[in-house]
mmCIF file of C-alpha atoms in Angstrom:
data_model
loop_
_atom_site.group_PDB
_atom_site.id
_atom_site.type_symbol
_atom_site.label_atom_id
_atom_site.label_comp_id
_atom_site.label_asym_id
_atom_site.label_seq_id
_atom_site.Cartn_x
_atom_site.Cartn_y
_atom_site.Cartn_z
ATOM 1 C CA MET O 139 19.652 53.529 3.727
ATOM 2 C CA SER O 140 22.405 52.482 5.516
ATOM 3 C CA ALA O 141 24.367 49.354 4.628
ATOM 4 C CA LEU O 142 23.423 46.672 6.011
ATOM 5 C CA ARG O 143 25.991 43.282 7.574
ATOM 6 C CA ILE O 144 25.593 40.674 5.264
ATOM 7 C CA LEU O 145 26.815 37.088 6.650
ATOM 8 C CA ALA O 146 26.516 34.757 4.199
ATOM 9 C CA ASP O 147 26.643 30.524 3.569
ATOM 10 C CA GLY O 148 30.271 30.492 0.887
ATOM 11 C CA ASN O 149 27.285 27.999 -0.954
ATOM 12 C CA ILE O 150 25.530 30.802 -1.648
ATOM 13 C CA PRO O 151 27.072 32.154 -5.421
ATOM 14 C CA ALA O 152 26.686 35.608 -7.137
ATOM 15 C CA VAL O 153 26.193 36.177 -3.117
ATOM 16 C CA ALA O 154 28.342 39.257 -4.277
ATOM 17 C CA GLU O 155 26.802 40.488 -6.183
ATOM 18 C CA TYR O 156 23.393 40.898 -5.856
ATOM 19 C CA PHE O 157 24.228 42.298 -2.709
ATOM 20 C CA ALA O 158 27.014 44.422 -2.461
ATOM 21 C CA GLN O 159 24.857 46.995 -2.757
ATOM 22 C CA PHE O 160 23.290 46.215 0.382
ATOM 23 C CA GLY O 161 26.764 46.668 2.116
ATOM 24 C CA SER O 162 29.077 44.867 3.389
ATOM 25 C CA VAL O 163 28.925 40.554 1.961
ATOM 26 C CA ARG O 164 31.500 38.024 4.457
ATOM 27 C CA THR O 165 30.979 34.158 3.435
ATOM 28 C CA THR O 166 31.014 31.737 6.017
ATOM 29 C CA GLU O 167 30.344 27.883 6.459
ATOM 30 C CA GLY O 168 26.584 27.498 7.253
ATOM 31 C CA ARG O 169 26.896 23.814 9.112
ATOM 32 C CA THR O 170 29.046 25.230 11.771
ATOM 33 C CA LEU O 171 27.651 28.788 12.002
ATOM 34 C CA SER O 172 27.628 29.460 16.107
ATOM 35 C CA ALA O 173 25.612 32.222 17.453
ATOM 36 C CA ALA O 174 28.845 34.432 18.313
ATOM 37 C CA GLU O 175 29.391 34.723 14.332
ATOM 38 C CA LEU O 176 26.772 36.821 14.239
ATOM 39 C CA ALA O 177 27.389 39.632 16.366
ATOM 40 C CA GLU O 178 27.330 42.030 13.579
ATOM 41 C CA VAL O 179 25.534 41.377 11.000
ATOM 42 C CA ASP O 180 21.948 42.634 10.051
ATOM 43 C CA VAL O 181 20.691 39.771 7.036
ATOM 44 C CA LEU O 182 21.585 36.490 7.290
ATOM 45 C CA LEU O 183 21.409 34.135 4.338
ATOM 46 C CA VAL O 184 21.878 30.050 4.499
ATOM 47 C CA ARG O 185 21.184 27.393 2.834
ATOM 48 C CA SER O 186 19.753 23.935 4.281
ATOM 49 C CA VAL O 187 22.594 23.108 6.622
ATOM 50 C CA THR O 188 22.384 25.830 8.765
ATOM 51 C CA ARG O 189 19.372 24.867 11.495
ATOM 52 C CA VAL O 190 18.086 29.245 11.890
ATOM 53 C CA ASP O 191 16.665 29.499 15.752
ATOM 54 C CA GLU O 192 16.037 31.162 19.431
ATOM 55 C CA ALA O 193 19.094 29.579 19.820
ATOM 56 C CA LEU O 194 21.184 30.976 16.381
ATOM 57 C CA LEU O 195 19.623 34.613 16.489
ATOM 58 C CA ARG O 196 17.866 35.433 20.385
ATOM 59 C CA ASP O 197 20.800 37.492 21.183
ATOM 60 C CA SER O 198 21.708 38.479 17.310
ATOM 61 C CA PRO O 199 20.329 42.527 15.514
ATOM 62 C CA VAL O 200 19.288 40.568 12.600
ATOM 63 C CA ARG O 201 16.448 41.573 11.402
ATOM 64 C CA PHE O 202 16.605 40.036 7.383
ATOM 65 C CA VAL O 203 16.723 35.998 7.136
ATOM 66 C CA GLY O 204 16.738 34.073 3.918
ATOM 67 C CA THR O 205 16.989 30.994 2.657
ATOM 68 C CA ALA O 206 18.637 29.675 -0.465
ATOM 69 C CA THR O 207 16.073 26.459 -0.620
ATOM 70 C CA ALA O 208 12.463 25.646 -1.192
ATOM 71 C CA GLY O 209 12.785 23.477 1.577
ATOM 72 C CA VAL O 210 11.741 25.495 5.065
ATOM 73 C CA ASP O 211 11.921 22.685 7.664
ATOM 74 C CA HIS O 212 15.631 24.298 9.181
ATOM 75 C CA ILE O 213 13.955 27.474 9.768
ATOM 76 C CA ASP O 214 11.665 29.033 12.633
ATOM 77 C CA ILE O 215 8.992 30.406 10.947
ATOM 78 C CA ALA O 216 7.473 31.732 13.639
ATOM 79 C CA TRP O 217 10.082 32.428 16.559
ATOM 80 C CA LEU O 218 11.211 34.363 13.442
ATOM 81 C CA GLU O 219 7.925 36.870 12.666
ATOM 82 C CA GLY O 220 7.118 36.574 16.486
ATOM 83 C CA ARG O 221 10.499 38.837 16.072
ATOM 84 C CA GLY O 222 9.427 40.557 13.242
ATOM 85 C CA ILE O 223 12.142 38.728 11.558
ATOM 86 C CA GLY O 224 11.856 39.331 7.962
ATOM 87 C CA PHE O 225 12.379 36.271 6.293
ATOM 88 C CA ALA O 226 12.672 34.292 1.958
ATOM 89 C CA ALA O 227 12.804 31.526 0.901
ATOM 90 C CA ALA O 228 13.953 30.306 -2.683
ATOM 91 C CA PRO O 229 10.526 28.220 -3.668
ATOM 92 C CA GLY O 230 10.520 26.747 -7.105
ATOM 93 C CA ALA O 231 14.828 28.296 -8.070
ATOM 94 C CA ASN O 232 15.777 25.164 -7.965
ATOM 95 C CA ALA O 233 12.499 22.430 -9.244
ATOM 96 C CA ASN O 234 13.853 22.337 -12.534
ATOM 97 C CA SER O 235 16.898 21.418 -11.466
ATOM 98 C CA VAL O 236 15.956 18.744 -9.220
ATOM 99 C CA VAL O 237 13.376 17.006 -12.356
ATOM 100 C CA GLU O 238 16.045 16.584 -14.485
ATOM 101 C CA TYR O 239 18.218 14.542 -11.769
ATOM 102 C CA VAL O 240 14.774 12.588 -11.911
ATOM 103 C CA LEU O 241 14.551 11.638 -15.684
ATOM 104 C CA ALA O 242 18.475 11.120 -15.214
ATOM 105 C CA ALA O 243 17.733 8.781 -12.882
ATOM 106 C CA ILE O 244 15.091 7.178 -14.403
ATOM 107 C CA ALA O 245 16.604 6.849 -17.646
ATOM 108 C CA ALA O 246 20.393 5.512 -16.063
ATOM 109 C CA VAL O 247 18.864 2.716 -14.349
ATOM 110 C CA ASP O 248 18.090 -1.104 -16.082
ATOM 111 C CA ASP O 249 14.734 -0.822 -18.352
ATOM 112 C CA SER O 250 12.905 1.637 -16.760
ATOM 113 C CA LEU O 251 12.424 4.035 -18.793
ATOM 114 C CA GLU O 252 11.315 1.210 -21.580
ATOM 115 C CA ARG O 253 8.809 0.425 -18.423
ATOM 116 C CA LEU O 254 7.713 3.589 -19.063
ATOM 117 C CA LEU O 255 7.467 4.661 -22.524
ATOM 118 C CA ALA O 256 5.599 1.462 -22.688
ATOM 119 C CA GLY O 257 2.686 2.458 -20.381
ATOM 120 C CA GLY O 258 4.498 2.467 -16.650
ATOM 121 C CA ARG O 259 3.548 4.902 -14.448
ATOM 122 C CA VAL O 260 5.916 7.080 -12.020
ATOM 123 C CA GLY O 261 4.257 7.975 -8.684
ATOM 124 C CA VAL O 262 4.710 11.130 -7.629
ATOM 125 C CA VAL O 263 4.357 12.288 -3.400
ATOM 126 C CA GLY O 264 4.565 16.009 -3.127
ATOM 127 C CA TYR O 265 3.091 18.027 -5.517
ATOM 128 C CA GLY O 266 4.327 21.647 -4.350
ATOM 129 C CA HIS O 267 7.006 23.434 -7.340
ATOM 130 C CA VAL O 268 8.808 20.077 -7.785
ATOM 131 C CA GLY O 269 6.216 17.497 -8.090
ATOM 132 C CA SER O 270 3.757 19.272 -10.158
ATOM 133 C CA LEU O 271 6.963 20.527 -13.208
ATOM 134 C CA LEU O 272 8.219 16.947 -13.077
ATOM 135 C CA ALA O 273 4.047 15.797 -13.830
ATOM 136 C CA ARG O 274 3.913 18.420 -16.820
ATOM 137 C CA ARG O 275 7.676 17.420 -18.197
ATOM 138 C CA LEU O 276 6.027 12.781 -18.023
ATOM 139 C CA ARG O 277 3.239 14.262 -18.952
ATOM 140 C CA ALA O 278 5.499 15.765 -22.240
ATOM 141 C CA LEU O 279 6.812 13.445 -23.069
ATOM 142 C CA GLY O 280 4.580 10.826 -23.173
ATOM 143 C CA ILE O 281 4.936 8.754 -19.548
ATOM 144 C CA ALA O 282 1.980 8.555 -17.586
ATOM 145 C CA SER O 283 2.081 9.528 -13.250
ATOM 146 C CA LEU O 284 -0.224 9.194 -10.281
ATOM 147 C CA HIS O 285 0.448 12.379 -7.591
ATOM 148 C CA ARG O 286 -0.387 12.504 -4.031
ATOM 149 C CA ASP O 287 0.299 15.517 -2.067
ATOM 150 C CA PRO O 288 -3.199 15.069 1.320
ATOM 151 C CA TRP O 289 -2.650 18.845 1.847
ATOM 152 C CA LEU O 290 -3.950 20.439 -1.436
ATOM 153 C CA ALA O 291 -7.380 19.758 -2.781
ATOM 154 C CA PRO O 292 -7.820 17.022 -4.869
ATOM 155 C CA VAL O 293 -9.207 19.286 -7.546
ATOM 156 C CA SER O 294 -6.084 21.189 -7.579
ATOM 157 C CA LEU O 295 -4.254 17.851 -8.108
ATOM 158 C CA ALA O 296 -4.216 15.882 -11.818
ATOM 159 C CA ASP O 297 -4.921 11.916 -11.018
ATOM 160 C CA PRO O 298 -4.097 11.775 -7.598
ATOM 161 C CA ALA O 299 -4.543 9.142 -6.610
ATOM 162 C CA SER O 300 -3.916 7.118 -2.566
ATOM 163 C CA LEU O 301 -0.895 6.930 -0.962
ATOM 164 C CA GLU O 302 -0.959 2.204 -2.190
ATOM 165 C CA GLU O 303 -1.955 2.695 -5.440
ATOM 166 C CA ILE O 304 0.826 4.661 -5.653
ATOM 167 C CA LEU O 305 3.811 3.002 -4.049
ATOM 168 C CA ALA O 306 1.803 0.139 -6.817
ATOM 169 C CA CYS O 307 2.960 2.543 -9.536
ATOM 170 C CA GLU O 308 6.229 1.034 -11.712
ATOM 171 C CA VAL O 309 8.205 4.617 -10.257
ATOM 172 C CA ILE O 310 8.079 6.142 -7.236
ATOM 173 C CA SER O 311 9.476 9.373 -6.935
ATOM 174 C CA LEU O 312 9.041 11.285 -3.512
ATOM 175 C CA HIS O 313 9.139 14.559 -3.431
ATOM 176 C CA PRO O 314 7.517 16.443 -0.676
ATOM 177 C CA SER O 315 8.386 19.106 2.243
ATOM 178 C CA LEU O 316 9.896 17.552 5.506
ATOM 179 C CA VAL O 317 6.873 18.276 8.144
ATOM 180 C CA THR O 318 5.988 16.076 11.407
ATOM 181 C CA ASP O 319 2.575 18.374 11.465
ATOM 182 C CA GLN O 320 -0.740 15.817 11.600
ATOM 183 C CA PRO O 321 -2.861 14.655 10.494
ATOM 184 C CA TRP O 322 -0.074 14.333 7.173
ATOM 185 C CA PRO O 323 3.226 14.044 8.475
ATOM 186 C CA SER O 324 5.955 13.035 5.582
ATOM 187 C CA ARG O 325 9.119 11.887 8.332
ATOM 188 C CA HIS O 326 8.880 8.583 8.225
ATOM 189 C CA LEU O 327 6.165 8.311 5.268
ATOM 190 C CA LEU O 328 7.940 5.539 3.821
ATOM 191 C CA GLY O 329 8.882 3.001 7.170
ATOM 192 C CA PRO O 330 9.358 -0.922 6.830
ATOM 193 C CA GLU O 331 4.861 -1.245 6.344
ATOM 194 C CA ALA O 332 5.757 0.663 2.582
ATOM 195 C CA LEU O 333 8.723 -0.528 2.102
ATOM 196 C CA ALA O 334 7.817 -4.129 2.401
ATOM 197 C CA THR O 335 4.905 -4.019 -0.918
ATOM 198 C CA LEU O 336 7.628 -2.374 -3.113
ATOM 199 C CA GLY O 337 9.182 -5.123 -4.858
ATOM 200 C CA CYS O 338 12.145 -5.983 -7.162
ATOM 201 C CA GLU O 339 10.822 -4.636 -10.821
ATOM 202 C CA GLN O 340 10.779 -1.050 -8.928
ATOM 203 C CA LEU O 341 11.953 1.908 -8.112
ATOM 204 C CA LEU O 342 12.457 4.698 -6.175
ATOM 205 C CA ILE O 343 13.662 7.719 -5.605
ATOM 206 C CA ASN O 344 14.461 10.462 -2.965
ATOM 207 C CA ALA O 345 15.613 13.003 -4.197
ATOM 208 C CA SER O 346 13.271 15.651 -1.032
ATOM 209 C CA ARG O 347 14.503 15.861 2.340
ATOM 210 C CA GLY O 348 16.578 12.352 3.376
ATOM 211 C CA PRO O 349 13.662 11.695 6.717
ATOM 212 C CA VAL O 350 11.142 11.166 4.198
ATOM 213 C CA LEU O 351 12.670 7.631 4.093
ATOM 214 C CA ALA O 352 13.711 5.645 7.109
ATOM 215 C CA ASN O 353 17.381 4.748 5.703
ATOM 216 C CA ASP O 354 16.864 2.212 8.592
ATOM 217 C CA ALA O 355 13.604 0.413 7.436
ATOM 218 C CA LEU O 356 15.210 1.019 4.026
ATOM 219 C CA LEU O 357 17.928 -0.351 4.939
ATOM 220 C CA ALA O 358 16.541 -3.752 5.967
ATOM 221 C CA ARG O 359 14.136 -3.735 2.489
ATOM 222 C CA LEU O 360 17.382 -3.662 0.578
ATOM 223 C CA ARG O 361 18.424 -7.206 2.735
ATOM 224 C CA GLN O 362 15.637 -8.643 2.149
ATOM 225 C CA PRO O 363 14.709 -11.185 -1.253
ATOM 226 C CA ASN O 364 13.888 -8.719 -5.164
ATOM 227 C CA PRO O 365 14.092 -5.102 -3.048
ATOM 228 C CA PRO O 366 12.812 -2.420 -5.048
ATOM 229 C CA ARG O 367 16.167 -0.503 -6.851
ATOM 230 C CA CYS O 368 16.727 2.473 -4.913
ATOM 231 C CA VAL O 369 18.574 6.459 -6.361
ATOM 232 C CA LEU O 370 18.514 8.554 -2.930
ATOM 233 C CA ASP O 371 20.017 12.074 -3.616
ATOM 234 C CA VAL O 372 19.000 13.320 0.031
ATOM 235 C CA TRP O 373 20.071 10.714 3.335
ATOM 236 C CA GLU O 374 18.689 10.418 6.320
ATOM 237 C CA PHE O 375 20.933 12.286 9.277
ATOM 238 C CA GLU O 376 23.338 14.107 6.308
ATOM 239 C CA PRO O 377 26.224 14.723 5.983
ATOM 240 C CA ALA O 378 26.033 11.033 7.780
ATOM 241 C CA VAL O 379 25.794 8.541 5.003
ATOM 242 C CA LEU O 380 24.716 5.351 6.226
ATOM 243 C CA GLN O 381 27.701 3.503 4.344
ATOM 244 C CA PRO O 382 25.773 0.076 3.701
ATOM 245 C CA LEU O 383 22.861 1.541 2.622
ATOM 246 C CA LEU O 384 24.812 3.649 -0.034
ATOM 247 C CA GLN O 385 26.206 0.234 -0.928
ATOM 248 C CA ARG O 386 22.880 -1.303 -2.028
ATOM 249 C CA VAL O 387 21.156 1.655 -3.685
ATOM 250 C CA GLN O 388 22.017 2.163 -7.728
ATOM 251 C CA TYR O 389 22.984 5.819 -7.686
ATOM 252 C CA GLY O 390 24.330 7.409 -4.473
ATOM 253 C CA THR O 391 24.434 11.229 -4.438
ATOM 254 C CA PRO O 392 24.998 13.835 -2.288
ATOM 255 C CA HIS O 393 22.789 15.704 -1.423
ATOM 256 C CA ILE O 394 22.718 17.850 -5.178
ATOM 257 C CA ALA O 395 19.401 17.401 -7.017
ATOM 258 C CA GLY O 396 18.422 20.402 -7.874
ATOM 259 C CA TYR O 397 22.163 21.738 -7.948
ATOM 260 C CA SER O 398 22.363 22.547 -11.170
ATOM 261 C CA HIS O 399 24.164 26.497 -11.868
ATOM 262 C CA ASP O 400 21.084 27.625 -13.371
ATOM 263 C CA ALA O 401 18.857 27.065 -10.107
ATOM 264 C CA LYS O 402 21.566 28.415 -7.874
ATOM 265 C CA LEU O 403 22.235 31.230 -9.207
ATOM 266 C CA ALA O 404 17.659 31.790 -9.016
ATOM 267 C CA ALA O 405 17.998 31.252 -5.826
ATOM 268 C CA THR O 406 20.389 33.784 -5.185
ATOM 269 C CA ARG O 407 18.843 36.219 -7.580
ATOM 270 C CA MET O 408 15.199 35.712 -5.527
ATOM 271 C CA LEU O 409 16.064 36.521 -2.125
ATOM 272 C CA ALA O 410 17.734 39.426 -3.725
ATOM 273 C CA GLN O 411 14.514 40.487 -4.475
ATOM 274 C CA ALA O 412 13.042 39.726 -0.994
ATOM 275 C CA LEU O 413 15.276 41.794 0.561
ATOM 276 C CA GLN O 414 15.162 44.828 -2.213
ATOM 277 C CA GLY O 415 11.355 44.276 -0.943
ATOM 278 C CA TYR O 416 11.739 44.205 2.562
ATOM 279 C CA LEU O 417 12.959 47.409 2.838
ATOM 280 C CA GLY O 418 10.989 49.264 0.321
ATOM 281 C CA LEU O 419 13.489 49.202 -3.105
ATOM 282 C CA ALA O 420 13.733 48.764 -7.063
ATOM 283 C CA ALA O 421 13.689 44.590 -7.958
ATOM 284 C CA ALA O 422 16.338 42.999 -8.977
ATOM 285 C CA GLY O 423 17.978 42.305 -12.359
ATOM 286 C CA PRO O 424 17.137 38.810 -13.943
ATOM 287 C CA ALA O 425 20.107 36.165 -13.160
ATOM 288 C CA HIS O 426 22.608 35.775 -16.205
ATOM 289 C CA ALA O 427 24.199 31.404 -15.834
ATOM 290 C CA GLY O 428 25.158 33.149 -19.448
ATOM 291 C CA GLU O 429 24.827 30.801 -22.867
ATOM 292 C CA ALA O 430 26.258 27.480 -22.737
ATOM 293 C CA PRO O 431 27.922 26.491 -25.584
ATOM 294 C CA VAL O 432 24.649 24.420 -28.603
ATOM 295 C CA LEU O 433 24.261 20.329 -27.666
ATOM 296 C CA GLU O 434 24.885 17.985 -30.636
ATOM 297 C CA LEU O 435 23.159 14.944 -30.868
ATOM 298 C CA PRO O 436 23.196 11.302 -33.545
ATOM 299 C CA PRO O 437 21.220 12.525 -35.944
ATOM 300 C CA ALA O 438 20.051 8.490 -36.133
ATOM 301 C CA LEU O 439 19.196 8.607 -32.559
ATOM 302 C CA THR O 440 15.218 7.589 -31.915
ATOM 303 C CA GLY O 441 12.799 7.036 -29.333
ATOM 304 C CA VAL O 442 13.851 6.047 -26.532
ATOM 305 C CA ASP O 443 17.590 5.943 -27.182
ATOM 306 C CA LEU O 444 16.984 9.507 -27.840
ATOM 307 C CA LEU O 445 15.205 10.522 -24.746
ATOM 308 C CA ARG O 446 17.954 8.692 -23.231
ATOM 309 C CA GLN O 447 20.688 10.318 -24.100
ATOM 310 C CA LEU O 448 18.908 14.081 -23.252
ATOM 311 C CA CYS O 449 18.662 13.203 -19.742
ATOM 312 C CA ARG O 450 22.930 12.113 -20.125
ATOM 313 C CA LEU O 451 23.683 15.829 -22.383
ATOM 314 C CA ARG O 452 23.690 17.871 -19.205
ATOM 315 C CA TYR O 453 23.582 15.717 -16.250
ATOM 316 C CA ASP O 454 26.401 12.739 -15.554
ATOM 317 C CA LEU O 455 24.804 10.837 -12.873
ATOM 318 C CA ALA O 456 26.756 8.351 -12.150
ATOM 319 C CA ALA O 457 29.828 10.331 -12.189
ATOM 320 C CA ASP O 458 27.632 12.308 -9.024
ATOM 321 C CA ASP O 459 27.478 8.697 -7.942
ATOM 322 C CA ARG O 460 31.570 7.878 -7.723
ATOM 323 C CA ARG O 461 32.599 10.485 -6.689
ATOM 324 C CA LEU O 462 29.644 10.375 -3.628
ATOM 325 C CA ARG O 463 31.843 6.409 -3.376
ATOM 326 C CA GLU O 464 34.888 6.740 -3.131
ATOM 327 C CA ALA O 465 34.924 9.812 -0.639
ATOM 328 C CA VAL O 466 32.899 8.332 1.802
ATOM 329 C CA LEU O 467 32.645 4.064 1.608
ATOM 330 C CA GLY O 468 35.443 2.946 4.285
ATOM 331 C CA ALA O 469 36.395 6.535 5.230
ATOM 332 C CA PRO O 470 35.614 6.894 9.229
ATOM 333 C CA GLU O 471 32.631 8.245 10.662
ATOM 334 C CA THR O 472 34.385 12.661 10.362
ATOM 335 C CA GLU O 473 35.725 12.162 7.722
ATOM 336 C CA ALA O 474 33.138 11.087 5.896
ATOM 337 C CA ARG O 475 30.283 13.849 7.711
ATOM 338 C CA VAL O 476 32.825 16.035 6.113
ATOM 339 C CA ALA O 477 34.054 14.582 2.788
ATOM 340 C CA PHE O 478 30.096 14.728 2.357
ATOM 341 C CA ASP O 479 29.986 18.550 3.034
ATOM 342 C CA LEU O 480 33.170 19.055 0.765
ATOM 343 C CA LEU O 481 31.900 17.470 -2.331
ATOM 344 C CA ARG O 482 28.188 19.780 -2.218
ATOM 345 C CA ARG O 483 30.630 22.890 -2.088
ATOM 346 C CA GLU O 484 33.200 21.408 -4.518
ATOM 347 C CA TYR O 485 30.250 21.029 -6.809
ATOM 348 C CA PRO O 486 31.195 21.320 -10.613
ATOM 349 C CA LEU O 487 29.641 23.423 -12.324
ATOM 350 C CA ARG O 488 26.159 21.770 -13.850
ATOM 351 C CA ARG O 489 23.770 23.541 -16.634
ATOM 352 C CA GLU O 490 19.972 22.489 -17.463
ATOM 353 C CA LEU O 491 18.892 20.890 -20.733
ATOM 354 C CA ALA O 492 16.196 23.367 -19.994
ATOM 355 C CA GLY O 493 16.751 26.837 -21.687
ATOM 356 C CA SER O 494 19.815 24.665 -23.676
ATOM 357 C CA ARG O 495 19.624 24.275 -27.414
ATOM 358 C CA VAL O 496 20.392 21.346 -28.853
ATOM 359 C CA ARG O 497 21.027 21.127 -32.806
ATOM 360 C CA VAL O 498 18.974 19.124 -34.585
ATOM 361 C CA LEU O 499 19.438 17.781 -38.240
ATOM 362 C CA ASN O 500 16.856 14.743 -38.096
ATOM 363 C CA ARG O 501 13.217 16.873 -36.917
ATOM 364 C CA GLU O 502 11.693 13.754 -36.027
ATOM 365 C CA GLN O 503 13.356 14.175 -32.944
ATOM 366 C CA VAL O 504 11.636 17.368 -32.214
ATOM 367 C CA PRO O 505 8.981 16.736 -30.283
ATOM 368 C CA LEU O 506 11.597 14.717 -27.394
ATOM 369 C CA VAL O 507 13.584 17.818 -27.610
ATOM 370 C CA GLU O 508 10.460 20.226 -27.151
ATOM 371 C CA ALA O 509 8.901 18.011 -24.503
ATOM 372 C CA MET O 510 12.802 17.826 -22.529
ATOM 373 C CA GLY O 511 12.162 21.791 -22.229
ATOM 374 C CA ALA O 512 15.843 22.229 -24.823
ATOM 375 C CA VAL O 513 15.168 24.776 -27.336
ATOM 376 C CA VAL O 514 15.457 23.058 -30.855
ATOM 377 C CA VAL O 515 18.435 25.202 -33.019
ATOM 378 C CA PRO O 516 18.524 23.654 -37.089
ATOM 379 C CA GLY O 517 20.903 22.188 -37.942
#
């Protein structure tokens, strides 16, 4: 096999370690990638900020494209197939990272967690890798949930529900792919009519794609009496953030719900394996994030206090919210857009709770620790 010329988004971690076996590896800025940069590139590796289509690749020698994301709405897959260009994504790589973000949001916003543990329900829209894992995690925690994904047969969903039933839940968490196809497009899935049904005792979370939630309509609803509480990780016009909307949400973050170190490495590994398969080579080894220090729990914590602490052990939602507000609010739009991307590019290392070792001195804590996917280490 002749050496391949590989160009990768600089935000993809460990790309040199995984792809040097195939040839030379260069990195670039994904959002500003131009066709001129691809004149001597065989393999292109991107993230969601790069639109990959005929305009970008028409005159290039690229023969394999990989995106280190689960979503593929930024890729013209049909055009790639028509040109015989290999393609791979990383579905499921960041699912647990997003699930832990959602649980952290629930734990952080007022009494949402208490209401759920007292019999409330989470309405989950989208039942792919993230939505289905969130449902399983909630079930393990003893929290009820309803699920909607009209693209799937109802028999494949646990507790299927209509959109109206979802919107009546105490927490609504959005996880659909961004699609414009009929009969169930997800762009502006929640617009003025749906948002009007939500009240001040409900929490709305969007950690999927920005345009799933009409941002102008949401801002209008949040300006009205008794608005729902809201946590946004994604924004309709990224990297632009509607500043008045950021001022009104409980927490806002710069599209980093799936940005755990574990998730990023898993995505890189999946792309390396896909390229090896495309080339007919042996599969890559597992991604090694390295073992993190053992986490400690105060032995007196139980119940909702314990669960809230578990949600905070690996992820500080308030810190991400603070960084975004400091970088964006009051800044000119051009500077704010640059700052948004910089927050993602320089995102601090974050590990997942699932798979982490947690020292337990109180045996009553074991069920909740295990329900969160962590590994119990006896005290």
